[in-house]
């Protein structure tokens, strides 16, 4: 009888079930499948939130001149809208870092912030004064910063150490939003410009302002000189002592409101699933839940606050360095080939379109790819590929080999595409559990990298020469590569040896039947004092 019982005993994963359990094995397997399905659905909802963020920021570049016309400001004051937006984004990420860990219902945070972001987006083109327009950009940026931080942190919480594909999907939706936003915004733009050049006097004072497109890239925002839809506005304001002025042909009414209305309505539509999940979680919270937890083996030690801060800063520096590389290429690539290599603006727009097209395509490819290859190895290969491609770009720029420039940029775009999203998931799995506060710090570091990198390189190129652009890009790629070498070969073994694994999975028995709001309980957290 005992032998018969042993033969009939079945094992599913790490859990064993006896015949007395009846059909519990099938029931629990179905529960596991339902749990995974719910995770996927929730990731899709977060992907639509990222799509909204990409569209919301992607339309700011093409609508720059219309916003200037609506608010009645000059170029300098209109540029301050983007500066305030970056500041608001960092403020929103900082605020989300504290709220995410304190709120039990994360869906409420996403729903409220996304709904408010949609409303402020719709109100933006209705602001006819400089102050109100500035406040609309600030409030919209704060809400968007909260949404991005909450979305990123929730993916780490939802998937634990298996968030590679999910984050690549979020990055893909980010990029698609940055592409779609300018496309449906362009038909509603009413600002047109006619350039007139007055070259009769040597005393002519020419002020050139390149108004850049503002678009979203994976888990990042940046100022881009040329976007894939070639929406570039170059405004030459020429003044001389005889009062020769450039001619602006502006229609009296702006239809920009309809483009922003589309974005706002889509944002509200995408926030509805969060409202439904929020309602379900609130209704379930009144029910008493019984949890039977089996002590996990190899639970990592708690980090001291000092070590937690140091590891967070290390993760922030890596994310910041990768972000700076992305912004340098996306912002100054077209400008470099036109100014230094004497290419036409059309060809400059084409190579920028190639860069973003390859990046978006590779993001789509890496979603299933990361399930079959270790993320650390993939980032390592991509880091080396970025350095090799930049070496080719430096040589091609020096010897003016046009074909090699196209090839180098293509390889660079393909190598760079999985690094940011993959960097987040790798750090979360191997270095530090990115909870709300740590995720907030990394989002802030991205914003800092997006602002500092272009400012430093822009000043350097203006004072020295455009030739420093490829060398600076190569230097940043080399720093990022060696920094990741340090993280994967020295920092990861140190953290694992001293504090244990960053992510320790519960047994499959404990995963069965868990609520869809799964949270990793065995993670490296700062020590409470």
Short mmCIF file of C-alpha atoms in Angstrom, two decimals, residues 233-497:
data_model
loop_
_atom_site.label_atom_id
_atom_site.label_comp_id
_atom_site.label_asym_id
_atom_site.label_seq_id
_atom_site.Cartn_x
_atom_site.Cartn_y
_atom_site.Cartn_z
CA UNK A 233 11.88 73.95 -37.34
CA UNK A 234 14.80 76.25 -38.09
CA UNK A 235 14.09 79.86 -37.41
CA UNK A 236 16.53 82.56 -38.56
CA UNK A 237 15.85 85.87 -36.90
CA UNK A 238 17.89 88.43 -38.77
CA UNK A 239 18.15 92.00 -37.62
CA UNK A 240 20.30 94.84 -38.91
CA UNK A 241 20.49 98.52 -38.26
CA UNK A 242 18.04 99.23 -41.10
CA UNK A 243 15.39 97.15 -39.28
CA UNK A 244 15.40 94.29 -41.77
CA UNK A 245 13.21 91.61 -40.20
CA UNK A 246 12.43 88.03 -41.03
CA UNK A 247 8.90 87.50 -42.28
CA UNK A 248 6.55 85.23 -40.34
CA UNK A 249 3.46 83.95 -42.03
CA UNK A 250 1.27 82.92 -39.08
CA UNK A 251 -2.40 82.15 -39.31
CA UNK A 252 -4.56 83.95 -36.74
CA UNK A 253 -6.04 80.83 -35.12
CA UNK A 254 -4.33 77.77 -33.68
CA UNK A 255 -5.79 74.28 -33.90
CA UNK A 256 -3.17 72.78 -31.62
CA UNK A 257 -5.85 72.17 -28.99
CA UNK A 258 -7.25 69.26 -31.01
CA UNK A 259 -3.88 67.48 -31.13
CA UNK A 260 -3.47 67.84 -27.36
CA UNK A 261 -7.10 66.80 -26.90
CA UNK A 262 -6.38 63.52 -28.73
CA UNK A 263 -3.46 62.85 -26.40
CA UNK A 264 -5.51 63.71 -23.32
CA UNK A 265 -8.45 61.54 -24.32
CA UNK A 266 -6.16 58.60 -25.05
CA UNK A 267 -4.52 59.10 -21.66
CA UNK A 268 -7.89 59.02 -19.90
CA UNK A 269 -8.83 55.94 -21.94
CA UNK A 270 -5.59 54.19 -20.98
CA UNK A 271 -6.18 55.04 -17.30
CA UNK A 272 -9.54 53.25 -17.15
CA UNK A 273 -7.95 49.78 -16.53
CA UNK A 274 -6.13 51.28 -13.54
CA UNK A 275 -9.45 52.51 -12.15
CA UNK A 276 -10.97 49.04 -12.56
CA UNK A 277 -8.00 47.35 -10.88
CA UNK A 278 -8.04 49.98 -8.13
CA UNK A 279 -11.71 49.27 -7.45
CA UNK A 280 -11.14 45.50 -7.37
CA UNK A 281 -8.18 45.79 -5.01
CA UNK A 282 -10.15 48.08 -2.68
CA UNK A 283 -13.05 45.63 -2.60
CA UNK A 284 -10.72 42.69 -1.90
CA UNK A 285 -8.86 44.54 0.84
CA UNK A 286 -11.89 44.15 3.13
CA UNK A 287 -11.61 40.37 2.95
CA UNK A 288 -9.29 38.63 5.38
CA UNK A 289 -6.49 36.85 3.58
CA UNK A 290 -4.72 33.88 5.05
CA UNK A 291 -1.14 33.42 3.92
CA UNK A 292 0.97 30.40 4.68
CA UNK A 293 4.58 31.19 3.98
CA UNK A 294 7.41 28.74 3.94
CA UNK A 295 10.73 30.20 5.08
CA UNK A 296 12.91 30.69 2.03
CA UNK A 297 16.46 29.51 2.00
CA UNK A 298 19.40 31.79 1.32
CA UNK A 299 17.46 34.89 2.32
CA UNK A 300 19.84 37.84 1.78
CA UNK A 301 20.96 39.97 4.66
CA UNK A 302 19.53 43.42 5.09
CA UNK A 303 21.68 46.25 3.83
CA UNK A 304 22.76 49.05 6.06
CA UNK A 305 21.52 52.46 5.01
CA UNK A 306 25.04 53.47 3.98
CA UNK A 307 25.49 50.48 1.66
CA UNK A 308 21.97 50.95 0.26
CA UNK A 309 22.74 54.57 -0.63
CA UNK A 310 26.10 53.65 -2.20
CA UNK A 311 24.57 50.92 -4.38
CA UNK A 312 21.76 53.27 -5.41
CA UNK A 313 24.29 55.92 -6.47
CA UNK A 314 26.24 53.32 -8.45
CA UNK A 315 23.07 52.25 -10.26
CA UNK A 316 22.17 55.91 -10.90
CA UNK A 317 25.59 56.65 -12.38
CA UNK A 318 25.29 53.74 -14.80
CA UNK A 319 21.79 54.78 -15.94
CA UNK A 320 22.91 58.42 -16.21
CA UNK A 321 25.95 57.54 -18.35
CA UNK A 322 23.87 55.45 -20.77
CA UNK A 323 21.26 58.21 -20.98
CA UNK A 324 23.91 60.83 -21.80
CA UNK A 325 25.19 58.69 -24.68
CA UNK A 326 21.69 58.34 -26.10
CA UNK A 327 21.00 62.07 -25.86
CA UNK A 328 24.32 63.07 -27.40
CA UNK A 329 23.71 60.94 -30.48
CA UNK A 330 20.02 61.76 -30.87
CA UNK A 331 20.46 65.49 -30.34
CA UNK A 332 23.63 66.27 -32.28
CA UNK A 333 23.94 63.57 -34.93
CA UNK A 334 22.03 65.44 -37.65
CA UNK A 335 23.64 68.73 -36.68
CA UNK A 336 27.11 67.16 -36.91
CA UNK A 337 26.72 65.61 -40.36
CA UNK A 338 25.24 68.84 -41.74
CA UNK A 339 27.68 71.28 -40.16
CA UNK A 340 30.92 69.29 -40.15
CA UNK A 341 30.51 66.83 -43.03
CA UNK A 342 28.56 69.27 -45.25
CA UNK A 343 25.62 66.91 -45.77
CA UNK A 344 22.25 68.35 -46.72
CA UNK A 345 19.52 68.74 -44.12
CA UNK A 346 17.42 66.10 -45.88
CA UNK A 347 20.19 63.52 -45.58
CA UNK A 348 20.73 64.57 -41.96
CA UNK A 349 17.06 63.91 -41.30
CA UNK A 350 17.36 60.54 -43.04
CA UNK A 351 20.25 59.32 -40.89
CA UNK A 352 18.37 60.44 -37.77
CA UNK A 353 15.30 58.55 -39.00
CA UNK A 354 17.48 55.49 -39.58
CA UNK A 355 18.80 55.72 -36.04
CA UNK A 356 15.33 55.81 -34.47
CA UNK A 357 13.91 53.23 -36.86
CA UNK A 358 16.61 50.68 -36.02
CA UNK A 359 16.26 51.38 -32.30
CA UNK A 360 12.50 50.80 -32.34
CA UNK A 361 12.86 47.63 -34.41
CA UNK A 362 15.54 46.22 -32.12
CA UNK A 363 13.40 46.99 -29.08
CA UNK A 364 10.70 44.83 -30.63
CA UNK A 365 13.20 42.02 -31.27
CA UNK A 366 14.66 42.07 -27.76
CA UNK A 367 11.27 41.50 -26.09
CA UNK A 368 11.32 37.74 -26.84
CA UNK A 369 15.12 37.58 -27.11
CA UNK A 370 15.82 38.37 -23.45
CA UNK A 371 13.93 35.24 -22.40
CA UNK A 372 16.59 33.11 -24.08
CA UNK A 373 19.78 35.00 -23.26
CA UNK A 374 21.17 36.28 -19.99
CA UNK A 375 20.64 40.03 -19.68
CA UNK A 376 24.14 40.63 -18.33
CA UNK A 377 25.69 38.93 -21.35
CA UNK A 378 23.43 40.87 -23.71
CA UNK A 379 24.36 44.23 -22.15
CA UNK A 380 28.02 43.23 -22.22
CA UNK A 381 27.84 42.43 -25.94
CA UNK A 382 25.90 45.61 -26.65
CA UNK A 383 28.38 47.74 -24.69
CA UNK A 384 31.27 46.37 -26.73
CA UNK A 385 29.23 46.89 -29.90
CA UNK A 386 28.63 50.53 -28.96
CA UNK A 387 32.36 51.14 -28.51
CA UNK A 388 33.28 49.41 -31.79
CA UNK A 389 30.62 51.32 -33.70
CA UNK A 390 31.81 54.63 -32.23
CA UNK A 391 35.40 53.82 -33.22
CA UNK A 392 34.15 53.30 -36.75
CA UNK A 393 32.20 56.57 -36.54
CA UNK A 394 35.31 58.48 -35.43
CA UNK A 395 37.40 57.06 -38.28
CA UNK A 396 34.66 57.60 -40.86
CA UNK A 397 34.16 61.20 -39.71
CA UNK A 398 37.88 61.92 -39.86
CA UNK A 399 38.34 60.50 -43.36
CA UNK A 400 34.84 61.47 -44.57
CA UNK A 401 33.78 57.91 -45.44
CA UNK A 402 30.02 58.34 -45.80
CA UNK A 403 29.13 54.65 -46.17
CA UNK A 404 31.02 53.80 -43.00
CA UNK A 405 29.14 56.54 -41.13
CA UNK A 406 25.78 55.02 -42.08
CA UNK A 407 27.00 51.55 -41.08
CA UNK A 408 28.45 52.75 -37.75
CA UNK A 409 25.26 54.57 -36.76
CA UNK A 410 23.19 51.49 -37.67
CA UNK A 411 25.35 49.22 -35.50
CA UNK A 412 25.29 51.75 -32.67
CA UNK A 413 21.48 52.04 -32.75
CA UNK A 414 21.10 48.24 -32.68
CA UNK A 415 23.60 47.91 -29.82
CA UNK A 416 22.13 50.72 -27.74
CA UNK A 417 18.46 49.72 -27.93
CA UNK A 418 18.35 47.08 -25.14
CA UNK A 419 20.82 48.76 -22.78
CA UNK A 420 18.60 51.19 -20.86
CA UNK A 421 15.66 48.85 -20.21
CA UNK A 422 18.01 45.92 -19.74
CA UNK A 423 20.19 47.97 -17.42
CA UNK A 424 17.24 48.61 -15.14
CA UNK A 425 16.26 44.93 -14.94
CA UNK A 426 19.87 43.73 -14.53
CA UNK A 427 20.55 46.13 -11.67
CA UNK A 428 17.30 45.09 -10.00
CA UNK A 429 18.18 41.41 -10.29
CA UNK A 430 21.90 41.47 -9.47
CA UNK A 431 22.86 44.62 -7.58
CA UNK A 432 19.97 46.22 -5.73
CA UNK A 433 16.25 45.66 -5.46
CA UNK A 434 14.81 48.77 -7.12
CA UNK A 435 12.01 49.67 -4.79
CA UNK A 436 10.08 52.92 -5.07
CA UNK A 437 12.84 55.16 -3.71
CA UNK A 438 15.64 53.53 -5.72
CA UNK A 439 13.56 53.62 -8.92
CA UNK A 440 12.82 57.29 -8.27
CA UNK A 441 16.55 57.99 -7.93
CA UNK A 442 17.34 56.28 -11.24
CA UNK A 443 14.59 58.20 -13.07
CA UNK A 444 15.99 61.45 -11.65
CA UNK A 445 19.49 60.44 -12.78
CA UNK A 446 18.16 59.92 -16.31
CA UNK A 447 16.70 63.41 -16.30
CA UNK A 448 19.98 64.85 -15.06
CA UNK A 449 21.91 63.00 -17.77
CA UNK A 450 19.45 64.21 -20.39
CA UNK A 451 20.07 67.83 -19.39
CA UNK A 452 23.78 67.90 -18.51
CA UNK A 453 25.16 65.91 -21.47
CA UNK A 454 23.77 68.07 -24.29
CA UNK A 455 24.61 71.29 -22.43
CA UNK A 456 28.26 70.34 -21.92
CA UNK A 457 28.75 69.00 -25.44
CA UNK A 458 26.91 71.94 -26.99
CA UNK A 459 29.18 74.43 -25.21
CA UNK A 460 32.27 72.41 -26.19
CA UNK A 461 31.32 72.27 -29.87
CA UNK A 462 30.53 75.97 -29.91
CA UNK A 463 33.85 76.98 -28.35
CA UNK A 464 36.11 74.41 -30.00
CA UNK A 465 34.74 72.57 -33.03
CA UNK A 466 32.10 70.09 -34.15
CA UNK A 467 34.89 67.54 -34.53
CA UNK A 468 34.75 66.85 -30.76
CA UNK A 469 31.32 65.23 -31.13
CA UNK A 470 32.42 61.74 -32.28
CA UNK A 471 35.33 61.69 -29.82
CA UNK A 472 33.07 62.67 -26.90
CA UNK A 473 30.56 60.00 -27.89
CA UNK A 474 33.34 57.39 -28.06
CA UNK A 475 34.63 58.46 -24.65
CA UNK A 476 31.18 58.15 -23.07
CA UNK A 477 30.65 54.70 -24.62
CA UNK A 478 34.03 53.53 -23.29
CA UNK A 479 33.23 54.85 -19.80
CA UNK A 480 29.86 53.09 -19.85
CA UNK A 481 31.43 49.82 -21.03
CA UNK A 482 34.19 49.76 -18.40
CA UNK A 483 31.72 50.79 -15.73
CA UNK A 484 29.48 47.85 -16.59
CA UNK A 485 32.55 45.57 -16.58
CA UNK A 486 33.16 46.73 -13.02
CA UNK A 487 29.53 46.07 -12.06
CA UNK A 488 29.26 42.59 -13.56
CA UNK A 489 32.72 41.22 -12.66
CA UNK A 490 33.40 42.90 -9.30
CA UNK A 491 30.32 44.52 -7.78
CA UNK A 492 27.88 41.68 -8.45
CA UNK A 493 30.12 38.95 -6.90
CA UNK A 494 30.78 41.22 -3.90
CA UNK A 495 27.08 41.86 -3.26
CA UNK A 496 26.20 38.17 -3.71
CA UNK A 497 29.02 36.98 -1.47
#
